[in-house]
Amino acid sequence: TGIDCVGFEINPFAALVSKVKLQAVEVDVVSLNAALDRYCAFMRSLEEERCTHLPPHNVAPPGFRSRIPFFSKTVEAQVLHTLDYIQGLAQPQQDIFRVALASVLVEFSNYTYEPSLGSRPGAGKALIDSAPVGQIVSEKLHQIALDTALLQQEMRGQSFRYSWAVHDYSYFESAKYVEPGSVDLVITSPPYMNNYNYVRNTRPQLY
């Protein structure tokens, strides 16, 4: 709509998602789809050549702890290989891939949203030993690329300019980043209802 905006978000994952969405108007969709095709080929080659036993360069974050293993060893290897691929990308593709992976990683983990994050056995579900990580991430990326193309099509011909910024800080530090009297409208998020643990639910994505 051409409105200049500034956002404050103390959760780095939510801040990253916001930045990726705001960048969507200017993303090169052709390059994004090419990176997606290369990722599909990369993951397919790992399966066809039975290279999933090869150690990825990335390792699981040492500070992350869960009552049961968050991923099975098979799934974890695919996730870490995916992170290897992502680190070789340029921006903004790297952030787009990170958001795609983060948005689906619980699907192939041993945890589930019920609605707060808990173990699958605790919710009466079986553990996940193997999963097509590459396929699931690719489907999410395809959806993102399609949404981005549709947005750009809708915005085509618009001549207005706008600015935006997302700060990974609390709004209570906004005085450092926003000039007094420069804001016409403030929008805040409501309290989370039903004991929804926002920090715990995004802990895997943060790590």
PDB file of C-alpha atoms in Angstrom:
ATOM      1  CA  THR A   1       0.000   0.000   0.000  1.00  0.00           C
ATOM      2  CA  GLY A   2       3.013   2.333  -0.075  1.00  0.00           C
ATOM      3  CA  ILE A   3       3.108   2.913   3.682  1.00  0.00           C
ATOM      4  CA  ASP A   4       6.526   3.413   5.289  1.00  0.00           C
ATOM      5  CA  CYS A   5       6.801   0.990   8.204  1.00  0.00           C
ATOM      6  CA  VAL A   6       9.164  -0.040  10.983  1.00  0.00           C
ATOM      7  CA  GLY A   7       8.812  -3.184  13.069  1.00  0.00           C
ATOM      8  CA  PHE A   8      10.228  -4.397  16.385  1.00  0.00           C
ATOM      9  CA  GLU A   9      10.372  -8.124  17.193  1.00  0.00           C
ATOM     10  CA  ILE A  10      12.472  -9.678  19.948  1.00  0.00           C
ATOM     11  CA  ASN A  11      12.132 -13.200  18.516  1.00  0.00           C
ATOM     12  CA  PRO A  12      14.825 -13.512  15.790  1.00  0.00           C
ATOM     13  CA  PHE A  13      12.871 -16.175  13.870  1.00  0.00           C
ATOM     14  CA  ALA A  14       9.730 -14.038  13.639  1.00  0.00           C
ATOM     15  CA  ALA A  15      11.885 -11.055  12.659  1.00  0.00           C
ATOM     16  CA  LEU A  16      13.521 -13.096   9.878  1.00  0.00           C
ATOM     17  CA  VAL A  17      10.124 -14.180   8.528  1.00  0.00           C
ATOM     18  CA  SER A  18       8.972 -10.560   8.494  1.00  0.00           C
ATOM     19  CA  LYS A  19      12.069  -9.456   6.579  1.00  0.00           C
ATOM     20  CA  VAL A  20      11.649 -12.229   4.002  1.00  0.00           C
ATOM     21  CA  LYS A  21       8.016 -11.281   3.407  1.00  0.00           C
ATOM     22  CA  LEU A  22       8.866  -7.611   3.028  1.00  0.00           C
ATOM     23  CA  GLN A  23      11.625  -8.403   0.513  1.00  0.00           C
ATOM     24  CA  ALA A  24       9.279 -10.518  -1.621  1.00  0.00           C
ATOM     25  CA  VAL A  25       8.364  -7.645  -3.950  1.00  0.00           C
ATOM     26  CA  GLU A  26      11.964  -7.454  -5.202  1.00  0.00           C
ATOM     27  CA  VAL A  27      12.986 -11.134  -5.174  1.00  0.00           C
ATOM     28  CA  ASP A  28      14.246 -12.582  -8.456  1.00  0.00           C
ATOM     29  CA  VAL A  29      11.771 -15.467  -8.795  1.00  0.00           C
ATOM     30  CA  VAL A  30      13.666 -17.038 -11.715  1.00  0.00           C
ATOM     31  CA  SER A  31      16.852 -17.247  -9.633  1.00  0.00           C
ATOM     32  CA  LEU A  32      14.884 -18.525  -6.646  1.00  0.00           C
ATOM     33  CA  ASN A  33      13.354 -21.336  -8.733  1.00  0.00           C
ATOM     34  CA  ALA A  34      16.798 -22.172 -10.131  1.00  0.00           C
ATOM     35  CA  ALA A  35      18.176 -22.473  -6.591  1.00  0.00           C
ATOM     36  CA  LEU A  36      15.202 -24.672  -5.726  1.00  0.00           C
ATOM     37  CA  ASP A  37      15.901 -26.945  -8.700  1.00  0.00           C
ATOM     38  CA  ARG A  38      19.548 -27.254  -7.652  1.00  0.00           C
ATOM     39  CA  TYR A  39      18.485 -28.108  -4.100  1.00  0.00           C
ATOM     40  CA  CYS A  40      16.166 -30.850  -5.385  1.00  0.00           C
ATOM     41  CA  ALA A  41      18.989 -32.292  -7.499  1.00  0.00           C
ATOM     42  CA  PHE A  42      21.385 -32.043  -4.531  1.00  0.00           C
ATOM     43  CA  MET A  43      19.088 -33.950  -2.185  1.00  0.00           C
ATOM     44  CA  ARG A  44      18.199 -36.475  -4.891  1.00  0.00           C
ATOM     45  CA  SER A  45      21.868 -37.192  -5.521  1.00  0.00           C
ATOM     46  CA  LEU A  46      22.395 -37.882  -1.836  1.00  0.00           C
ATOM     47  CA  GLU A  47      19.639 -40.496  -1.933  1.00  0.00           C
ATOM     48  CA  GLU A  48      20.565 -42.060  -5.279  1.00  0.00           C
ATOM     49  CA  GLU A  49      24.246 -42.337  -4.446  1.00  0.00           C
ATOM     50  CA  ARG A  50      23.411 -43.453  -0.920  1.00  0.00           C
ATOM     51  CA  CYS A  51      25.578 -40.633   0.395  1.00  0.00           C
ATOM     52  CA  THR A  52      23.375 -39.814   3.354  1.00  0.00           C
ATOM     53  CA  HIS A  53      25.946 -41.570   5.526  1.00  0.00           C
ATOM     54  CA  LEU A  54      28.533 -38.951   4.549  1.00  0.00           C
ATOM     55  CA  PRO A  55      28.940 -36.451   7.384  1.00  0.00           C
ATOM     56  CA  PRO A  56      27.528 -32.997   6.615  1.00  0.00           C
ATOM     57  CA  HIS A  57      29.621 -29.942   7.394  1.00  0.00           C
ATOM     58  CA  ASN A  58      27.008 -28.592   9.809  1.00  0.00           C
ATOM     59  CA  VAL A  59      26.502 -30.140  13.229  1.00  0.00           C
ATOM     60  CA  ALA A  60      23.555 -30.065  15.605  1.00  0.00           C
ATOM     61  CA  PRO A  61      23.620 -26.946  17.837  1.00  0.00           C
ATOM     62  CA  PRO A  62      25.218 -27.938  21.164  1.00  0.00           C
ATOM     63  CA  GLY A  63      22.926 -25.767  23.293  1.00  0.00           C
ATOM     64  CA  PHE A  64      19.686 -27.355  22.091  1.00  0.00           C
ATOM     65  CA  ARG A  65      18.253 -29.979  24.453  1.00  0.00           C
ATOM     66  CA  SER A  66      15.039 -32.001  24.255  1.00  0.00           C
ATOM     67  CA  ARG A  67      13.625 -34.833  26.343  1.00  0.00           C
ATOM     68  CA  ILE A  68      13.843 -37.234  23.418  1.00  0.00           C
ATOM     69  CA  PRO A  69      15.989 -36.750  20.281  1.00  0.00           C
ATOM     70  CA  PHE A  70      14.407 -33.946  18.279  1.00  0.00           C
ATOM     71  CA  PHE A  71      15.271 -35.727  14.999  1.00  0.00           C
ATOM     72  CA  SER A  72      16.123 -39.320  14.240  1.00  0.00           C
ATOM     73  CA  LYS A  73      19.718 -39.733  13.019  1.00  0.00           C
ATOM     74  CA  THR A  74      18.500 -40.290   9.440  1.00  0.00           C
ATOM     75  CA  VAL A  75      16.342 -37.174   9.431  1.00  0.00           C
ATOM     76  CA  GLU A  76      18.978 -35.082  11.195  1.00  0.00           C
ATOM     77  CA  ALA A  77      21.549 -35.911   8.507  1.00  0.00           C
ATOM     78  CA  GLN A  78      19.156 -34.671   5.797  1.00  0.00           C
ATOM     79  CA  VAL A  79      18.461 -31.472   7.748  1.00  0.00           C
ATOM     80  CA  LEU A  80      22.176 -30.776   8.214  1.00  0.00           C
ATOM     81  CA  HIS A  81      22.866 -31.443   4.519  1.00  0.00           C
ATOM     82  CA  THR A  82      20.081 -28.969   3.755  1.00  0.00           C
ATOM     83  CA  LEU A  83      21.790 -26.393   5.962  1.00  0.00           C
ATOM     84  CA  ASP A  84      25.040 -27.072   4.092  1.00  0.00           C
ATOM     85  CA  TYR A  85      23.277 -26.234   0.833  1.00  0.00           C
ATOM     86  CA  ILE A  86      21.629 -23.126   2.271  1.00  0.00           C
ATOM     87  CA  GLN A  87      24.925 -21.705   3.488  1.00  0.00           C
ATOM     88  CA  GLY A  88      26.212 -21.733  -0.083  1.00  0.00           C
ATOM     89  CA  LEU A  89      23.406 -19.468  -1.293  1.00  0.00           C
ATOM     90  CA  ALA A  90      23.523 -15.707  -1.698  1.00  0.00           C
ATOM     91  CA  GLN A  91      20.976 -13.357  -0.167  1.00  0.00           C
ATOM     92  CA  PRO A  92      18.005 -13.110  -0.209  1.00  0.00           C
ATOM     93  CA  GLN A  93      17.777 -16.770  -1.293  1.00  0.00           C
ATOM     94  CA  GLN A  94      19.605 -17.915   1.827  1.00  0.00           C
ATOM     95  CA  ASP A  95      17.049 -16.329   4.154  1.00  0.00           C
ATOM     96  CA  ILE A  96      14.131 -17.615   2.058  1.00  0.00           C
ATOM     97  CA  PHE A  97      15.466 -21.170   2.291  1.00  0.00           C
ATOM     98  CA  ARG A  98      16.045 -20.775   6.032  1.00  0.00           C
ATOM     99  CA  VAL A  99      12.443 -19.669   6.551  1.00  0.00           C
ATOM    100  CA  ALA A 100      11.163 -22.564   4.418  1.00  0.00           C
ATOM    101  CA  LEU A 101      13.161 -25.125   6.401  1.00  0.00           C
ATOM    102  CA  ALA A 102      12.187 -23.602   9.744  1.00  0.00           C
ATOM    103  CA  SER A 103       8.487 -23.551   8.854  1.00  0.00           C
ATOM    104  CA  VAL A 104       8.359 -27.314   8.209  1.00  0.00           C
ATOM    105  CA  LEU A 105      11.046 -28.813  10.446  1.00  0.00           C
ATOM    106  CA  VAL A 106       8.628 -29.880  13.180  1.00  0.00           C
ATOM    107  CA  GLU A 107       6.758 -31.989  10.572  1.00  0.00           C
ATOM    108  CA  PHE A 108       9.638 -34.473  10.356  1.00  0.00           C
ATOM    109  CA  SER A 109      10.751 -34.176  13.980  1.00  0.00           C
ATOM    110  CA  ASN A 110       9.804 -36.248  17.006  1.00  0.00           C
ATOM    111  CA  TYR A 111       7.771 -33.303  18.290  1.00  0.00           C
ATOM    112  CA  THR A 112       4.373 -31.900  17.395  1.00  0.00           C
ATOM    113  CA  TYR A 113       2.173 -28.848  18.008  1.00  0.00           C
ATOM    114  CA  GLU A 114      -0.879 -29.700  20.136  1.00  0.00           C
ATOM    115  CA  PRO A 115      -1.036 -26.601  19.945  1.00  0.00           C
ATOM    116  CA  SER A 116       2.052 -26.011  22.081  1.00  0.00           C
ATOM    117  CA  LEU A 117       5.219 -27.917  21.241  1.00  0.00           C
ATOM    118  CA  GLY A 118       5.436 -31.348  22.855  1.00  0.00           C
ATOM    119  CA  SER A 119       6.779 -34.792  22.081  1.00  0.00           C
ATOM    120  CA  ARG A 120       4.959 -37.031  19.606  1.00  0.00           C
ATOM    121  CA  PRO A 121       4.718 -39.919  22.115  1.00  0.00           C
ATOM    122  CA  GLY A 122       3.190 -37.476  24.608  1.00  0.00           C
ATOM    123  CA  ALA A 123       0.477 -36.759  22.033  1.00  0.00           C
ATOM    124  CA  GLY A 124      -0.068 -40.458  21.279  1.00  0.00           C
ATOM    125  CA  LYS A 125       1.883 -40.356  17.995  1.00  0.00           C
ATOM    126  CA  ALA A 126       4.713 -42.591  16.814  1.00  0.00           C
ATOM    127  CA  LEU A 127       8.288 -41.388  16.528  1.00  0.00           C
ATOM    128  CA  ILE A 128       9.505 -40.508  13.017  1.00  0.00           C
ATOM    129  CA  ASP A 129      12.457 -42.617  11.940  1.00  0.00           C
ATOM    130  CA  SER A 130      12.712 -41.425   8.325  1.00  0.00           C
ATOM    131  CA  ALA A 131      11.116 -38.706   6.217  1.00  0.00           C
ATOM    132  CA  PRO A 132      11.582 -37.123   2.763  1.00  0.00           C
ATOM    133  CA  VAL A 133      13.108 -33.919   4.130  1.00  0.00           C
ATOM    134  CA  GLY A 134      14.168 -32.635   0.703  1.00  0.00           C
ATOM    135  CA  GLN A 135      10.707 -33.139  -0.744  1.00  0.00           C
ATOM    136  CA  ILE A 136       8.938 -31.441   2.164  1.00  0.00           C
ATOM    137  CA  VAL A 137      11.282 -28.435   2.135  1.00  0.00           C
ATOM    138  CA  SER A 138      11.037 -28.223  -1.673  1.00  0.00           C
ATOM    139  CA  GLU A 139       7.243 -28.166  -1.558  1.00  0.00           C
ATOM    140  CA  LYS A 140       7.333 -25.278   0.917  1.00  0.00           C
ATOM    141  CA  LEU A 141       9.869 -23.417  -1.248  1.00  0.00           C
ATOM    142  CA  HIS A 142       7.717 -23.954  -4.328  1.00  0.00           C
ATOM    143  CA  GLN A 143       4.772 -22.475  -2.449  1.00  0.00           C
ATOM    144  CA  ILE A 144       6.888 -19.469  -1.391  1.00  0.00           C
ATOM    145  CA  ALA A 145       8.106 -18.924  -4.968  1.00  0.00           C
ATOM    146  CA  LEU A 146       4.547 -19.110  -6.288  1.00  0.00           C
ATOM    147  CA  ASP A 147       3.260 -16.679  -3.660  1.00  0.00           C
ATOM    148  CA  THR A 148       6.143 -14.315  -4.451  1.00  0.00           C
ATOM    149  CA  ALA A 149       5.377 -14.407  -8.189  1.00  0.00           C
ATOM    150  CA  LEU A 150       1.681 -13.750  -7.532  1.00  0.00           C
ATOM    151  CA  LEU A 151       2.516 -10.814  -5.262  1.00  0.00           C
ATOM    152  CA  GLN A 152       4.838  -9.300  -7.854  1.00  0.00           C
ATOM    153  CA  GLN A 153       2.185  -9.723 -10.533  1.00  0.00           C
ATOM    154  CA  GLU A 154      -0.321  -7.913  -8.334  1.00  0.00           C
ATOM    155  CA  MET A 155       2.176  -5.110  -7.641  1.00  0.00           C
ATOM    156  CA  ARG A 156       3.191  -4.675 -11.282  1.00  0.00           C
ATOM    157  CA  GLY A 157       2.645  -1.138 -12.501  1.00  0.00           C
ATOM    158  CA  GLN A 158       2.672   0.374  -9.018  1.00  0.00           C
ATOM    159  CA  SER A 159       4.858   3.460  -9.057  1.00  0.00           C
ATOM    160  CA  PHE A 160       4.855   4.482  -5.387  1.00  0.00           C
ATOM    161  CA  ARG A 161       7.910   4.039  -3.170  1.00  0.00           C
ATOM    162  CA  TYR A 162       8.005   3.023   0.452  1.00  0.00           C
ATOM    163  CA  SER A 163      10.576   2.154   3.103  1.00  0.00           C
ATOM    164  CA  TRP A 164      10.619  -0.539   5.746  1.00  0.00           C
ATOM    165  CA  ALA A 165      12.847  -1.803   8.543  1.00  0.00           C
ATOM    166  CA  VAL A 166      12.621  -4.684  10.999  1.00  0.00           C
ATOM    167  CA  HIS A 167      14.641  -4.430  14.211  1.00  0.00           C
ATOM    168  CA  ASP A 168      15.443  -7.512  16.299  1.00  0.00           C
ATOM    169  CA  TYR A 169      14.784  -5.614  19.510  1.00  0.00           C
ATOM    170  CA  SER A 170      11.981  -4.829  21.918  1.00  0.00           C
ATOM    171  CA  TYR A 171       9.686  -1.933  21.094  1.00  0.00           C
ATOM    172  CA  PHE A 172      10.834  -0.427  24.384  1.00  0.00           C
ATOM    173  CA  GLU A 173      14.133   0.339  22.616  1.00  0.00           C
ATOM    174  CA  SER A 174      12.346   2.048  19.726  1.00  0.00           C
ATOM    175  CA  ALA A 175      13.510   5.527  20.739  1.00  0.00           C
ATOM    176  CA  LYS A 176      16.947   4.591  19.372  1.00  0.00           C
ATOM    177  CA  TYR A 177      15.517   3.902  15.903  1.00  0.00           C
ATOM    178  CA  VAL A 178      12.399   6.051  15.460  1.00  0.00           C
ATOM    179  CA  GLU A 179      12.308   9.842  15.426  1.00  0.00           C
ATOM    180  CA  PRO A 180       9.859  11.405  17.901  1.00  0.00           C
ATOM    181  CA  GLY A 181       6.590  12.385  16.267  1.00  0.00           C
ATOM    182  CA  SER A 182       7.302  10.383  13.088  1.00  0.00           C
ATOM    183  CA  VAL A 183       4.745   7.593  13.677  1.00  0.00           C
ATOM    184  CA  ASP A 184       1.114   7.971  12.636  1.00  0.00           C
ATOM    185  CA  LEU A 185      -0.129   4.528  13.680  1.00  0.00           C
ATOM    186  CA  VAL A 186       1.096   1.867  16.123  1.00  0.00           C
ATOM    187  CA  ILE A 187      -0.070  -1.741  15.817  1.00  0.00           C
ATOM    188  CA  THR A 188       0.775  -4.271  18.531  1.00  0.00           C
ATOM    189  CA  SER A 189       0.210  -8.005  18.778  1.00  0.00           C
ATOM    190  CA  PRO A 190      -2.287  -9.203  21.397  1.00  0.00           C
ATOM    191  CA  PRO A 191      -1.401 -11.434  24.360  1.00  0.00           C
ATOM    192  CA  TYR A 192      -1.113 -15.093  23.434  1.00  0.00           C
ATOM    193  CA  MET A 193      -4.171 -17.000  24.575  1.00  0.00           C
ATOM    194  CA  ASN A 194      -4.689 -20.598  25.755  1.00  0.00           C
ATOM    195  CA  ASN A 195      -1.257 -20.706  27.422  1.00  0.00           C
ATOM    196  CA  TYR A 196       0.425 -20.715  23.993  1.00  0.00           C
ATOM    197  CA  ASN A 197       4.140 -20.738  24.814  1.00  0.00           C
ATOM    198  CA  TYR A 198       5.574 -18.532  22.055  1.00  0.00           C
ATOM    199  CA  VAL A 199       9.196 -18.913  23.181  1.00  0.00           C
ATOM    200  CA  ARG A 200       9.059 -22.693  23.577  1.00  0.00           C
ATOM    201  CA  ASN A 201       7.147 -23.182  20.315  1.00  0.00           C
ATOM    202  CA  THR A 202       9.823 -21.401  18.271  1.00  0.00           C
ATOM    203  CA  ARG A 203      12.828 -22.756  20.178  1.00  0.00           C
ATOM    204  CA  PRO A 204      13.721 -25.355  17.491  1.00  0.00           C
ATOM    205  CA  GLN A 205      13.578 -22.675  14.768  1.00  0.00           C
ATOM    206  CA  LEU A 206      15.773 -20.344  16.810  1.00  0.00           C
ATOM    207  CA  TYR A 207      18.451 -23.027  17.139  1.00  0.00           C
TER     208      TYR A 207
END
